[in-house]
PDB file of C-alpha atoms in Angstrom:
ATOM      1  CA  UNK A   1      36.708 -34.818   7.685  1.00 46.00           C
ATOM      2  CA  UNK A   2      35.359 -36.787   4.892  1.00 46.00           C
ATOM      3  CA  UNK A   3      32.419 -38.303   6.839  1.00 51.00           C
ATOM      4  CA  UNK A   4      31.201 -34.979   6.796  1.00 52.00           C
ATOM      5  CA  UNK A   5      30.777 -34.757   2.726  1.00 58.00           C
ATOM      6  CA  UNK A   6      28.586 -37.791   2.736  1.00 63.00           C
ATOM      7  CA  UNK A   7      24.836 -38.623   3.829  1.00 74.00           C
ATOM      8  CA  UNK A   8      22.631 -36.659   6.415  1.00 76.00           C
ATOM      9  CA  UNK A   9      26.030 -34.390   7.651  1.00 76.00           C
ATOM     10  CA  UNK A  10      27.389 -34.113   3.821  1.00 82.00           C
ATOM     11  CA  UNK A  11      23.556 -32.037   3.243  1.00 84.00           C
ATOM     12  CA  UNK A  12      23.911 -30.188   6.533  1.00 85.00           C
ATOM     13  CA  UNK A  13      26.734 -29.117   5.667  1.00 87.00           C
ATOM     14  CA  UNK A  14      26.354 -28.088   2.015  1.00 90.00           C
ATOM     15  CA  UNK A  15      23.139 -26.516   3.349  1.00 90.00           C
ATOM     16  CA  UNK A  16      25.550 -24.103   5.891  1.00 91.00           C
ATOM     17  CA  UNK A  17      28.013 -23.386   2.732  1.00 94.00           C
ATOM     18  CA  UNK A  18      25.232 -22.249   0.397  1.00 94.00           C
ATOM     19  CA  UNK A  19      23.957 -20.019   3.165  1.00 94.00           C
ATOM     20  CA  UNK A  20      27.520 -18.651   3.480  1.00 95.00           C
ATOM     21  CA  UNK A  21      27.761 -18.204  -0.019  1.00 96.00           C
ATOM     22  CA  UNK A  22      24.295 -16.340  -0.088  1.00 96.00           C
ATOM     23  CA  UNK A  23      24.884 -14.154   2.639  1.00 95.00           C
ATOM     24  CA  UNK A  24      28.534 -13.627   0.509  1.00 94.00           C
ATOM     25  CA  UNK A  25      26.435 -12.417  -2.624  1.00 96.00           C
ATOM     26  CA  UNK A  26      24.408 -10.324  -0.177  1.00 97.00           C
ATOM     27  CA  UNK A  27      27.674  -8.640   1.109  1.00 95.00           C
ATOM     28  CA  UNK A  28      28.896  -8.525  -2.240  1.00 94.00           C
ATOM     29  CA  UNK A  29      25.968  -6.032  -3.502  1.00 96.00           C
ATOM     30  CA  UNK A  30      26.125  -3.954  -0.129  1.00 96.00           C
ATOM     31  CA  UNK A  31      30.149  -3.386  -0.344  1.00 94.00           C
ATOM     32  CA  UNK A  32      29.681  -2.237  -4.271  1.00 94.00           C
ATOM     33  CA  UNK A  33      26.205   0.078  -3.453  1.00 97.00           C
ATOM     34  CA  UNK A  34      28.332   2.058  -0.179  1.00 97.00           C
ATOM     35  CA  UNK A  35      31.314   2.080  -1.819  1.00 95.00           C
ATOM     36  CA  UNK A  36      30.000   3.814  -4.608  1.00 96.00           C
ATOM     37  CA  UNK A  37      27.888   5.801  -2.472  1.00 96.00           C
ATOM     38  CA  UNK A  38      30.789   6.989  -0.544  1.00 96.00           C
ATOM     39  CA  UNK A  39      33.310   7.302  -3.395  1.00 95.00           C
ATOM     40  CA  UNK A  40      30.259   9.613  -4.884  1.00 96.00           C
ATOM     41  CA  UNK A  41      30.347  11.518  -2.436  1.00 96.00           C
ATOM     42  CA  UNK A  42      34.049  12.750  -2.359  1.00 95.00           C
ATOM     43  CA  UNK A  43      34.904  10.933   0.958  1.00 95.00           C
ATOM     44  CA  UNK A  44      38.776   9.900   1.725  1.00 95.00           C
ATOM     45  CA  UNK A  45      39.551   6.398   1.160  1.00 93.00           C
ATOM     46  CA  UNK A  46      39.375   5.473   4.578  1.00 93.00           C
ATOM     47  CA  UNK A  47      36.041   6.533   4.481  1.00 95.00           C
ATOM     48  CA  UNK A  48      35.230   4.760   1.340  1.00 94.00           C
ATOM     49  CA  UNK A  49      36.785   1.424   3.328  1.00 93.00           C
ATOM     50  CA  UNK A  50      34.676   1.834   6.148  1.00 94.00           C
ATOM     51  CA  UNK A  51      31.532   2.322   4.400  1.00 95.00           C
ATOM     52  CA  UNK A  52      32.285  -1.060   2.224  1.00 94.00           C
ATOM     53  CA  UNK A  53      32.546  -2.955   5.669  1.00 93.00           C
ATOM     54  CA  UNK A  54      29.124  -1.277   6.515  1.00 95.00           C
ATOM     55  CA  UNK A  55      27.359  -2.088   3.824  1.00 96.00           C
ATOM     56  CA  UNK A  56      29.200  -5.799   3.819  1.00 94.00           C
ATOM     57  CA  UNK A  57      27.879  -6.456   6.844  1.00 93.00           C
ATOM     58  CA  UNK A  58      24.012  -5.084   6.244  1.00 96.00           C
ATOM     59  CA  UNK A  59      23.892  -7.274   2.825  1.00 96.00           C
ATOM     60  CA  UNK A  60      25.364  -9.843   4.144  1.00 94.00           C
ATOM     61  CA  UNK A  61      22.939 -10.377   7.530  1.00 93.00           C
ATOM     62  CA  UNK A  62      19.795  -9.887   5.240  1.00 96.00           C
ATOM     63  CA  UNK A  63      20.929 -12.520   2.280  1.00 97.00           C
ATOM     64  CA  UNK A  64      21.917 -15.108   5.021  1.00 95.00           C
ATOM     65  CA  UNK A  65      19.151 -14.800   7.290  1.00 94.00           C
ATOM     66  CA  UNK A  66      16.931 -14.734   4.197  1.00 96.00           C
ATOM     67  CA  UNK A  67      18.625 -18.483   3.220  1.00 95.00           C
ATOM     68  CA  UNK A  68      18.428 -19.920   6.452  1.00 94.00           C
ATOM     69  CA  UNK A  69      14.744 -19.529   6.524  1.00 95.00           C
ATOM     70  CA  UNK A  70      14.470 -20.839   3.153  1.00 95.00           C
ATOM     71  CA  UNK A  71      16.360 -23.941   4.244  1.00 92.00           C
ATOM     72  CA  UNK A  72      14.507 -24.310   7.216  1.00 92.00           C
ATOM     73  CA  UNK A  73      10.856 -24.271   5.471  1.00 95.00           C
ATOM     74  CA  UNK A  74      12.071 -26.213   2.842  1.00 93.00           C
ATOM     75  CA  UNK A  75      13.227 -28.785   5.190  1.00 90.00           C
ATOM     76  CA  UNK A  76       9.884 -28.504   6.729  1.00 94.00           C
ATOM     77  CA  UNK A  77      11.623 -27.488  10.045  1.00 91.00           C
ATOM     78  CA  UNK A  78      11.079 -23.969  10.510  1.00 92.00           C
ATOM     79  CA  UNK A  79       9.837 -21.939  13.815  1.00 94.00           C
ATOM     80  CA  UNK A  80      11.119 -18.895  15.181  1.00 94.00           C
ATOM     81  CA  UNK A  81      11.972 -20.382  18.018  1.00 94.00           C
ATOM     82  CA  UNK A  82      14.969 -23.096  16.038  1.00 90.00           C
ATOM     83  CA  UNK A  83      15.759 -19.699  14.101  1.00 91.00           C
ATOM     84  CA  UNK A  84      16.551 -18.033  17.442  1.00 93.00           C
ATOM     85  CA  UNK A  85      18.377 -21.275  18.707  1.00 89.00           C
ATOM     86  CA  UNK A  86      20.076 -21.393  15.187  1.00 86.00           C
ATOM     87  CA  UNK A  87      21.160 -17.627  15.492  1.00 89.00           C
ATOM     88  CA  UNK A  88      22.477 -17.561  18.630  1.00 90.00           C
ATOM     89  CA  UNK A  89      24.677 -20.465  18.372  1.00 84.00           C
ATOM     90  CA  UNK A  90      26.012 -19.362  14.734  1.00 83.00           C
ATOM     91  CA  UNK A  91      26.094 -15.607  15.820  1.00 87.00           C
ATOM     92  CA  UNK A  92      29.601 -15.843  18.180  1.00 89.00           C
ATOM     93  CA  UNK A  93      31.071 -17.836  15.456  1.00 87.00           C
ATOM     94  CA  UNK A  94      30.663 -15.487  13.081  1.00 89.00           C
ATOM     95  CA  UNK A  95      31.089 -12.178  14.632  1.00 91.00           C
ATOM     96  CA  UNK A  96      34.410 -13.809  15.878  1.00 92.00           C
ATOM     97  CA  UNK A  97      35.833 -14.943  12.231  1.00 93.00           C
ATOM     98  CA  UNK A  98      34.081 -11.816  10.832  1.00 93.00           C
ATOM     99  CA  UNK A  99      35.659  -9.199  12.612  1.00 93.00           C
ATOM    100  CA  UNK A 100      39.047 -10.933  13.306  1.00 95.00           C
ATOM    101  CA  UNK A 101      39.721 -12.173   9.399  1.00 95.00           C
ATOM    102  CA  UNK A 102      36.674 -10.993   7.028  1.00 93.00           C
ATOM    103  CA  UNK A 103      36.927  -7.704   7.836  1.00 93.00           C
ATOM    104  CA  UNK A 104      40.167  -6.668   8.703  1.00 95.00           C
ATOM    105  CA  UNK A 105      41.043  -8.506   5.102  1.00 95.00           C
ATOM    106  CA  UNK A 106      38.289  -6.255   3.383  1.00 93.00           C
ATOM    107  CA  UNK A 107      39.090  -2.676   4.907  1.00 94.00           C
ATOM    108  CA  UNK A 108      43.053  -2.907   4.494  1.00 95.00           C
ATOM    109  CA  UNK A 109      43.108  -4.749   1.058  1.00 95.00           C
ATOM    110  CA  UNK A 110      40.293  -2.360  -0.092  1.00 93.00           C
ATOM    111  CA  UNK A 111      41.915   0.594   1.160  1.00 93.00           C
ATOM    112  CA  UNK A 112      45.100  -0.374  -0.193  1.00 95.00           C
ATOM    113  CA  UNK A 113      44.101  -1.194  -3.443  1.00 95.00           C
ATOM    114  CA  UNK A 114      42.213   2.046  -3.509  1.00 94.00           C
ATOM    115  CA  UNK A 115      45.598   3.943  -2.509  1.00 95.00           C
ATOM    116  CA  UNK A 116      47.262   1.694  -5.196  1.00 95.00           C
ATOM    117  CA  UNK A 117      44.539   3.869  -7.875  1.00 95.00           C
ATOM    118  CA  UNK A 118      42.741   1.006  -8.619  1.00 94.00           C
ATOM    119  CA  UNK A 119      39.314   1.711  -9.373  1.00 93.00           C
ATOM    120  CA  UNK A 120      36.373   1.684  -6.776  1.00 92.00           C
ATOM    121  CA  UNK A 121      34.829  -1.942  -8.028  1.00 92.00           C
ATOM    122  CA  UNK A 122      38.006  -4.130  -8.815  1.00 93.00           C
ATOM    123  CA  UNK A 123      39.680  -2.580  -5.353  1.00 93.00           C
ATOM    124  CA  UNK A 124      36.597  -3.770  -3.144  1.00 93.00           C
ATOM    125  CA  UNK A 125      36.037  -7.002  -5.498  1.00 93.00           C
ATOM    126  CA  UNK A 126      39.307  -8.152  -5.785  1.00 94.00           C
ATOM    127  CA  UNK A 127      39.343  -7.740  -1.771  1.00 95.00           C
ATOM    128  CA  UNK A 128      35.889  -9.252  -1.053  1.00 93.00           C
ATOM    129  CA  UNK A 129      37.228 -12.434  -2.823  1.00 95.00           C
ATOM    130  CA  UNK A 130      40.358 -12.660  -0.022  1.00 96.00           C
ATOM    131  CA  UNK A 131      38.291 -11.951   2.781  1.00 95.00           C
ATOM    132  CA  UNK A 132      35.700 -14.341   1.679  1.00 95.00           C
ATOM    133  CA  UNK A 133      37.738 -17.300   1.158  1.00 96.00           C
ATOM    134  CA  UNK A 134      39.424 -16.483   4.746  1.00 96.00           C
ATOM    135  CA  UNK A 135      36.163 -16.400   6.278  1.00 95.00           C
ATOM    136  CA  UNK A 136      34.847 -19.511   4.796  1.00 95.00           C
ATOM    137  CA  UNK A 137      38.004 -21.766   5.462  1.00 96.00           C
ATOM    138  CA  UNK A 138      37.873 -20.718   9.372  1.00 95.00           C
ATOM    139  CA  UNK A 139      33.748 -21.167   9.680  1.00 93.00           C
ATOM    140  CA  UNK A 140      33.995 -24.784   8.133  1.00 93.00           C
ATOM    141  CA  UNK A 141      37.268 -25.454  10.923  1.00 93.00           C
ATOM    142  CA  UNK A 142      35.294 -23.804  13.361  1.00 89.00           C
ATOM    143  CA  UNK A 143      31.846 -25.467  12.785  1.00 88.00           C
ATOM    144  CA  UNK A 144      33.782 -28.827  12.717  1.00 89.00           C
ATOM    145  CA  UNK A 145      35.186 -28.252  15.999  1.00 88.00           C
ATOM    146  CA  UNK A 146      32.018 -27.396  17.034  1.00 84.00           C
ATOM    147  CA  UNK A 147      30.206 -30.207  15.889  1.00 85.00           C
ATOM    148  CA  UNK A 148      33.069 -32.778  17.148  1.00 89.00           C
ATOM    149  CA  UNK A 149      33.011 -30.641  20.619  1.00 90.00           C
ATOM    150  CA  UNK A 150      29.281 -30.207  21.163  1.00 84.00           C
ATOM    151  CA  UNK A 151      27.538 -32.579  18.539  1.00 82.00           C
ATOM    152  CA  UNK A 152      25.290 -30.045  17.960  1.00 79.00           C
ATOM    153  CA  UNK A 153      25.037 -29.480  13.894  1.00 74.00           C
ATOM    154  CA  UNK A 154      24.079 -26.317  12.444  1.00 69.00           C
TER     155      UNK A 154
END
């Protein structure tokens, strides 16, 4: 594990966490605006959970898309056609950790928390954090395996 910190693979792979993270902070502003938006409008906390996964997941594919191009054309190695390449190797990964840890972590703790009284921003913070550090544990196993399985980095 620790030849991946160090050199060309330690950058690759700082370069995939910082897109993580991005797309996190894009999630992060989507989960507080429909949350809000749905706790302003009088919905049931269910309700209010589901629209934080919503909005989650529309922040959080626009901030990390917008950060791999970045990379890419900073790197000098951009085309649509490694984007597409890019996507559709990362895309099964993710969906896969993102709807069997991220999420489920977000809607119940949120939901909970909101059941608990908590108010609408610590309740979807608090769980955003959880889920977060879930997700980006099992992406880094996962993209290791990957990379030790395929050699293929992303």
């Amino acid at each position: 594990m620790l030849s991946y910190l160090g050199g060309k693979r330690g950058r690759i792979t700082l370069d995939f966490n910082k897109e993580i993270l991005f797309g996190e902070l894009g999630a992060l502003i989507g989960t507080q605006l429909f949350g809000h938006l749905a706790f302003g409008l009088g919905y049931k906390n269910i309700v209010i959970a589901m629209f934080v996964i919503f909005g989650g997941l529309i922040g959080m594919a626009v901030f990390w898309l917008g950060a791999r191009i970045y990379n890419q054309k900073k790197q000098n190695i951009f085309s649509k056609r490694k984007l597409i390449k890019d996507i559709t190797y990362f895309t099964p990964m993710a969906t896969i950790v993102s709807w069997g840890v991220y999420q489920p972590i977000l809607f119940l703790l949120s939901k909970y928390f909101l059941e608990k009284g908590f108010c609408v921003s610590f309740a979807i913070l608090f769980s955003q954090i959880l889920a977060f550090m879930s997700f980006l544990i099992w992406m880094n196993l996962l993209r290791l395996f990957l990379v030790k399985t395929s050699g293929r980095e992303l």
